[in-house]
Structure formats: C-alpha cells, structure tokens
Short mmCIF file of C-alpha atoms in Angstrom, two decimals:
data_model
loop_
_atom_site.label_atom_id
_atom_site.label_comp_id
_atom_site.label_asym_id
_atom_site.label_seq_id
_atom_site.Cartn_x
_atom_site.Cartn_y
_atom_site.Cartn_z
CA GLY A 1 7.98 -158.44 113.21
CA GLU A 2 11.34 -158.89 111.57
CA SER A 3 11.86 -159.46 107.90
CA VAL A 4 14.78 -159.53 105.55
CA GLY A 5 14.54 -156.93 102.87
CA LEU A 6 16.57 -156.60 99.74
CA HIS A 7 19.36 -154.88 101.58
CA LEU A 8 18.55 -154.53 105.24
CA PRO A 9 16.66 -156.58 107.78
CA THR A 10 13.75 -154.58 109.13
CA LEU A 11 12.03 -154.50 112.48
CA SER A 12 8.65 -152.93 113.05
CA VAL A 13 7.50 -152.17 116.58
CA GLN A 14 4.56 -150.39 118.14
CA GLU A 15 5.25 -147.10 119.86
CA GLY A 16 5.79 -147.71 123.55
CA ASP A 17 6.95 -151.30 123.13
CA ASN A 18 10.50 -152.42 123.71
CA SER A 19 12.75 -153.08 120.72
CA ILE A 20 15.51 -155.63 120.47
CA ILE A 21 18.02 -155.38 117.65
CA ASN A 22 20.48 -158.19 117.19
CA CYS A 23 23.95 -158.38 115.75
CA ALA A 24 26.28 -161.31 115.19
CA TYR A 25 29.92 -160.39 115.17
CA SER A 26 32.67 -162.25 113.42
CA ASN A 27 35.81 -162.33 115.50
CA SER A 28 36.09 -163.85 118.95
CA ALA A 29 39.13 -161.66 119.58
CA SER A 30 37.14 -158.44 119.20
CA ASP A 31 37.55 -156.35 122.29
CA TYR A 32 35.24 -153.39 121.87
CA PHE A 33 31.75 -153.06 120.44
CA ILE A 34 29.71 -150.04 119.48
CA TRP A 35 26.12 -149.41 118.47
CA TYR A 36 25.33 -146.60 116.06
CA LYS A 37 22.04 -145.04 114.99
CA GLN A 38 21.71 -143.58 111.52
CA GLU A 39 18.71 -141.50 110.57
CA SER A 40 17.82 -140.96 106.95
CA GLY A 41 20.20 -138.52 105.28
CA LYS A 42 22.46 -138.22 108.31
CA GLY A 43 25.71 -139.63 109.51
CA PRO A 44 25.92 -142.45 112.06
CA GLN A 45 25.49 -141.34 115.65
CA PHE A 46 27.14 -143.10 118.58
CA ILE A 47 24.64 -144.66 120.98
CA ILE A 48 26.49 -146.91 123.39
CA ASP A 49 29.58 -149.07 123.60
CA ILE A 50 30.71 -152.09 125.57
CA ARG A 51 34.05 -153.74 126.22
CA SER A 52 34.55 -157.49 126.06
CA ASN A 53 35.06 -157.76 129.81
CA MET A 54 31.42 -156.77 130.34
CA ASP A 55 28.15 -158.60 129.63
CA LYS A 56 25.77 -155.70 129.92
CA ARG A 57 25.82 -151.95 129.84
CA GLN A 58 22.95 -149.53 130.27
CA GLY A 59 22.44 -146.05 128.98
CA GLN A 60 19.46 -143.79 128.75
CA ARG A 61 16.59 -146.05 127.52
CA VAL A 62 19.13 -148.37 125.88
CA THR A 63 20.86 -151.52 127.05
CA VAL A 64 23.53 -153.46 125.24
CA LEU A 65 24.05 -157.15 125.95
CA LEU A 66 27.13 -159.05 124.93
CA ASN A 67 27.26 -162.83 124.67
CA LYS A 68 30.81 -163.79 123.85
CA THR A 69 30.05 -167.50 123.81
CA VAL A 70 27.93 -167.18 120.68
CA LYS A 71 29.44 -163.92 119.45
CA HIS A 72 26.19 -162.06 119.72
CA LEU A 73 25.40 -158.47 120.57
CA SER A 74 21.99 -156.96 121.14
CA LEU A 75 20.61 -153.48 121.61
CA GLN A 76 17.46 -153.08 123.64
CA ILE A 77 15.49 -149.85 123.38
CA ALA A 78 12.90 -149.30 126.08
CA ALA A 79 9.57 -147.60 125.35
CA THR A 80 10.34 -147.11 121.68
CA GLN A 81 9.40 -143.71 120.29
CA PRO A 82 8.84 -142.49 116.72
CA GLY A 83 12.16 -140.67 116.91
CA ASP A 84 13.88 -144.02 117.31
CA SER A 85 13.05 -144.93 113.71
CA ALA A 86 16.41 -145.31 112.01
CA VAL A 87 18.98 -147.83 110.88
CA TYR A 88 20.97 -149.32 113.75
CA PHE A 89 24.26 -151.06 113.22
CA CYS A 90 26.87 -152.59 115.39
CA ALA A 91 30.60 -152.35 115.03
CA GLU A 92 33.33 -154.59 116.39
CA ASN A 93 36.89 -153.51 117.01
CA LEU A 94 39.40 -156.17 116.13
CA GLY A 95 42.39 -154.41 117.55
CA THR A 96 43.65 -151.40 119.38
CA SER A 97 43.10 -149.02 116.51
CA TYR A 98 39.90 -147.78 114.97
CA ASP A 99 41.09 -148.80 111.52
CA LYS A 100 40.39 -152.37 112.59
CA VAL A 101 36.67 -151.70 113.15
CA ILE A 102 34.17 -153.76 111.17
CA PHE A 103 30.68 -152.39 110.73
CA GLY A 104 27.63 -154.56 110.27
CA PRO A 105 25.13 -153.72 107.50
CA GLY A 106 22.47 -152.65 109.95
CA THR A 107 18.84 -153.20 110.87
CA SER A 108 16.09 -150.77 109.93
CA LEU A 109 13.79 -149.99 112.86
CA SER A 110 10.35 -148.66 112.04
CA VAL A 111 8.15 -147.41 114.88
CA ILE A 112 4.42 -147.59 114.34
CA PRO A 113 2.59 -144.69 116.06
CA ASP B 1 27.71 -133.37 114.97
CA ALA B 2 30.92 -133.15 117.00
CA GLY B 3 32.30 -130.28 114.91
CA ILE B 4 32.71 -132.14 111.65
CA THR B 5 31.87 -130.56 108.32
CA GLN B 6 31.93 -132.36 105.02
CA SER B 7 31.88 -130.56 101.71
CA PRO B 8 30.30 -130.72 99.30
CA ARG B 9 27.18 -132.47 100.60
CA HIS B 10 26.13 -133.55 97.13
CA LYS B 11 28.06 -133.84 93.91
CA VAL B 12 27.43 -135.21 90.45
CA THR B 13 30.48 -135.70 88.28
CA GLU B 14 31.39 -137.36 85.03
CA THR B 15 33.40 -140.53 84.65
CA GLY B 16 37.10 -139.82 84.36
CA THR B 17 37.09 -136.49 86.17
CA PRO B 18 38.99 -135.85 89.39
CA VAL B 19 36.97 -135.17 92.53
CA THR B 20 38.05 -133.98 95.96
CA LEU B 21 35.94 -134.27 99.07
CA ARG B 22 36.81 -132.29 102.15
CA CYS B 23 36.42 -133.10 105.82
CA HIS B 24 36.97 -130.33 108.33
CA GLN B 25 36.95 -130.78 112.11
CA THR B 26 37.07 -128.32 114.97
CA GLU B 27 37.67 -130.90 117.72
CA ASN B 28 41.44 -131.21 117.33
CA HIS B 29 41.09 -135.00 117.20
CA ARG B 30 44.13 -136.88 116.04
CA TYR B 31 42.43 -139.65 114.07
CA MET B 32 40.41 -139.05 110.92
CA TYR B 33 38.78 -141.57 108.60
CA TRP B 34 37.06 -141.78 105.26
CA TYR B 35 34.37 -144.42 104.74
CA ARG B 36 32.00 -145.26 101.96
CA GLN B 37 28.52 -146.60 102.54
CA ASP B 38 26.70 -148.67 99.95
CA PRO B 39 23.41 -150.59 100.09
CA GLY B 40 23.90 -154.05 101.55
CA HIS B 41 27.31 -153.21 102.96
CA GLY B 42 28.43 -151.86 106.25
CA LEU B 43 30.64 -148.82 106.30
CA ARG B 44 33.92 -149.65 104.58
CA LEU B 45 37.14 -147.90 105.38
CA ILE B 46 38.89 -146.17 102.48
CA HIS B 47 41.79 -144.38 104.14
CA TYR B 48 42.61 -143.08 107.55
CA SER B 49 45.00 -140.67 109.19
CA TYR B 50 46.66 -140.79 112.59
CA GLY B 51 48.24 -137.38 112.39
CA VAL B 52 49.38 -134.61 110.08
CA LYS B 53 50.92 -136.19 106.99
CA ASP B 54 50.41 -139.66 108.48
CA THR B 55 47.93 -141.67 106.46
CA ASP B 56 47.33 -145.30 105.62
CA LYS B 57 45.12 -147.45 103.42
CA GLY B 58 41.91 -149.08 104.47
CA GLU B 59 39.93 -151.96 103.09
CA VAL B 60 38.80 -150.30 99.83
CA SER B 61 41.55 -147.81 98.99
CA ASP B 62 41.99 -148.54 95.26
CA GLY B 63 41.19 -145.47 93.18
CA TYR B 64 41.39 -143.09 96.15
CA SER B 65 44.09 -140.96 97.67
CA VAL B 66 44.12 -138.73 100.74
CA SER B 67 46.05 -135.88 102.21
CA ARG B 68 46.25 -134.32 105.62
CA SER B 69 48.36 -131.19 105.75
CA LYS B 70 46.62 -129.77 108.83
CA THR B 71 45.08 -131.40 111.88
CA GLU B 72 41.65 -130.08 111.00
CA ASP B 73 41.45 -131.07 107.32
CA PHE B 74 41.39 -134.49 105.67
CA LEU B 75 40.92 -134.58 101.91
CA LEU B 76 39.77 -137.54 99.86
CA THR B 77 40.57 -137.48 96.14
CA LEU B 78 39.22 -139.66 93.40
CA GLU B 79 41.87 -139.27 90.74
CA SER B 80 39.62 -140.43 87.91
CA ALA B 81 36.07 -141.07 89.03
CA THR B 82 34.32 -144.28 87.97
CA SER B 83 30.67 -145.31 88.26
CA SER B 84 31.63 -147.86 90.93
CA GLN B 85 32.61 -144.93 93.14
CA THR B 86 29.05 -143.68 93.25
CA SER B 87 28.36 -143.85 96.96
CA VAL B 88 27.80 -141.92 100.14
CA TYR B 89 31.08 -140.92 101.74
CA PHE B 90 31.47 -140.31 105.44
CA CYS B 91 34.27 -138.72 107.33
CA ALA B 92 34.82 -139.66 110.95
CA ILE B 93 37.07 -138.43 113.74
CA ALA B 94 38.27 -140.05 116.91
CA GLN B 95 40.24 -138.87 119.87
CA GLY B 96 42.06 -142.11 120.51
CA LYS B 97 42.86 -145.40 118.86
CA ALA B 98 40.14 -147.44 120.50
CA THR B 99 37.48 -144.86 121.28
CA GLU B 100 34.24 -144.18 119.52
CA ALA B 101 34.31 -142.26 116.27
CA PHE B 102 32.07 -139.34 115.43
CA PHE B 103 30.76 -139.02 111.92
CA GLY B 104 30.04 -136.16 109.59
CA GLN B 105 26.79 -135.75 107.67
CA GLY B 106 28.08 -137.44 104.56
CA THR B 107 28.66 -136.55 100.91
CA ARG B 108 26.50 -138.15 98.27
CA LEU B 109 28.61 -138.59 95.15
CA THR B 110 27.15 -139.68 91.84
CA VAL B 111 29.44 -140.54 88.95
CA VAL B 112 27.65 -140.55 85.59
#
C-alpha cells in the first residue's frame, strides 16, 4: 500500500502487479509534463512525457494519464519488476523553457519479489 | 547517461572554502543546468545556461556562480561553502527549450 514517510511517499507492490504512481501539479497553464525514474545513487532518467493537448500516452510497459480538470498526472507501470524499484517523480513545464520546470518530490516504489 | 560526466562524484570540504563542480557533455546540447536535490524537496534549479557565456539564475542561486566558456563544460562554483550547501548536485543537458533534459550521475557534496 501507500504510506507517507518522513520525506517521500512510498508505494509497495508485488512483482507482476501493476503500479500506479500519482502526481498533483500546481499550475493549470503547464504545457508539458515528464516522468523521471531515479535509482539509488544515480541521476534521474527520463521515462515518458506528455503534452497538455493529450490525455494519455503509452510507452513500453508505462502509460501516463493526464487529467487537466483536476491537475493530476499518473504513471502506470505494467507487470512491475524488481528493476522498477526506484523513486519516480513528475515534472511540469510552466513555459517554453526548461528553466521553468518544477519537479515534484517523488514517490518511492518498492517491488516485493 | 547521454554523454554527461560530473566531477568529482564525491567531495567533502570545509566551511568557507571555495568549491568548483564540473559538468562535461559530449552531446553538443545548447542548454545546461545545475540542480540541487535535498530530502523532501524536488530538484531545484540553481543556474542554467542557454549557450556559451550565456547564463542565468534559477530558483536557489544565492551563494553559487557558474561559467560556461565552452559548449561542453558548465562549471558550478561555491565561492565560500556553507553547511546549507551540503547536497547532491545534478547537471542536466537539453537539446531544446521545451524538450526533456538528461541528467548526470550527480555529485555528493558535504560541507563540514
């Protein structure tokens, strides 16, 4: 289940189950959204992005859903694997330049073998 | 890691000393960024560059300066390190203004 830790919310899922990681963004004018994965001791790694004119975008085993009405973004990971254990965070782009990107604090995903 | 190298990877320094972190890219990307990452916070932008000798301040720029004399190198300098600058620092590069950024492996800096 999901719990709020001292610093990061955590999500524990069984290997093979689907994972859903949620993100609330702050600005209704944000035009571009990105999900990153960060493994322990490594830099963030781009997973998937979506523009505000889309509601859904699929990649390899991942799907991002965008609900502009409630300013909510979600990342779905199908058939979660141990290698998916990491911190996942969303980013919203407030303008046309990457210096306007705001990163969320992230969710820690733990996959139980 | 998209041809980004940060150095050093780890550093311990004393309060009041100057520190320079280096970001080197082999992708010829125009945009380069320095972020810091602290527990409970998302990545926060320190400074960024949109070309050689073109830099600007980010959200948390106080106490930091940058330089970009070549496309491939972006240097972050802490003029006089303080304990509040203990953090993990990430460099990122991007090809365009509104495209995804690629991150380096990070530099863990401890100021004692």
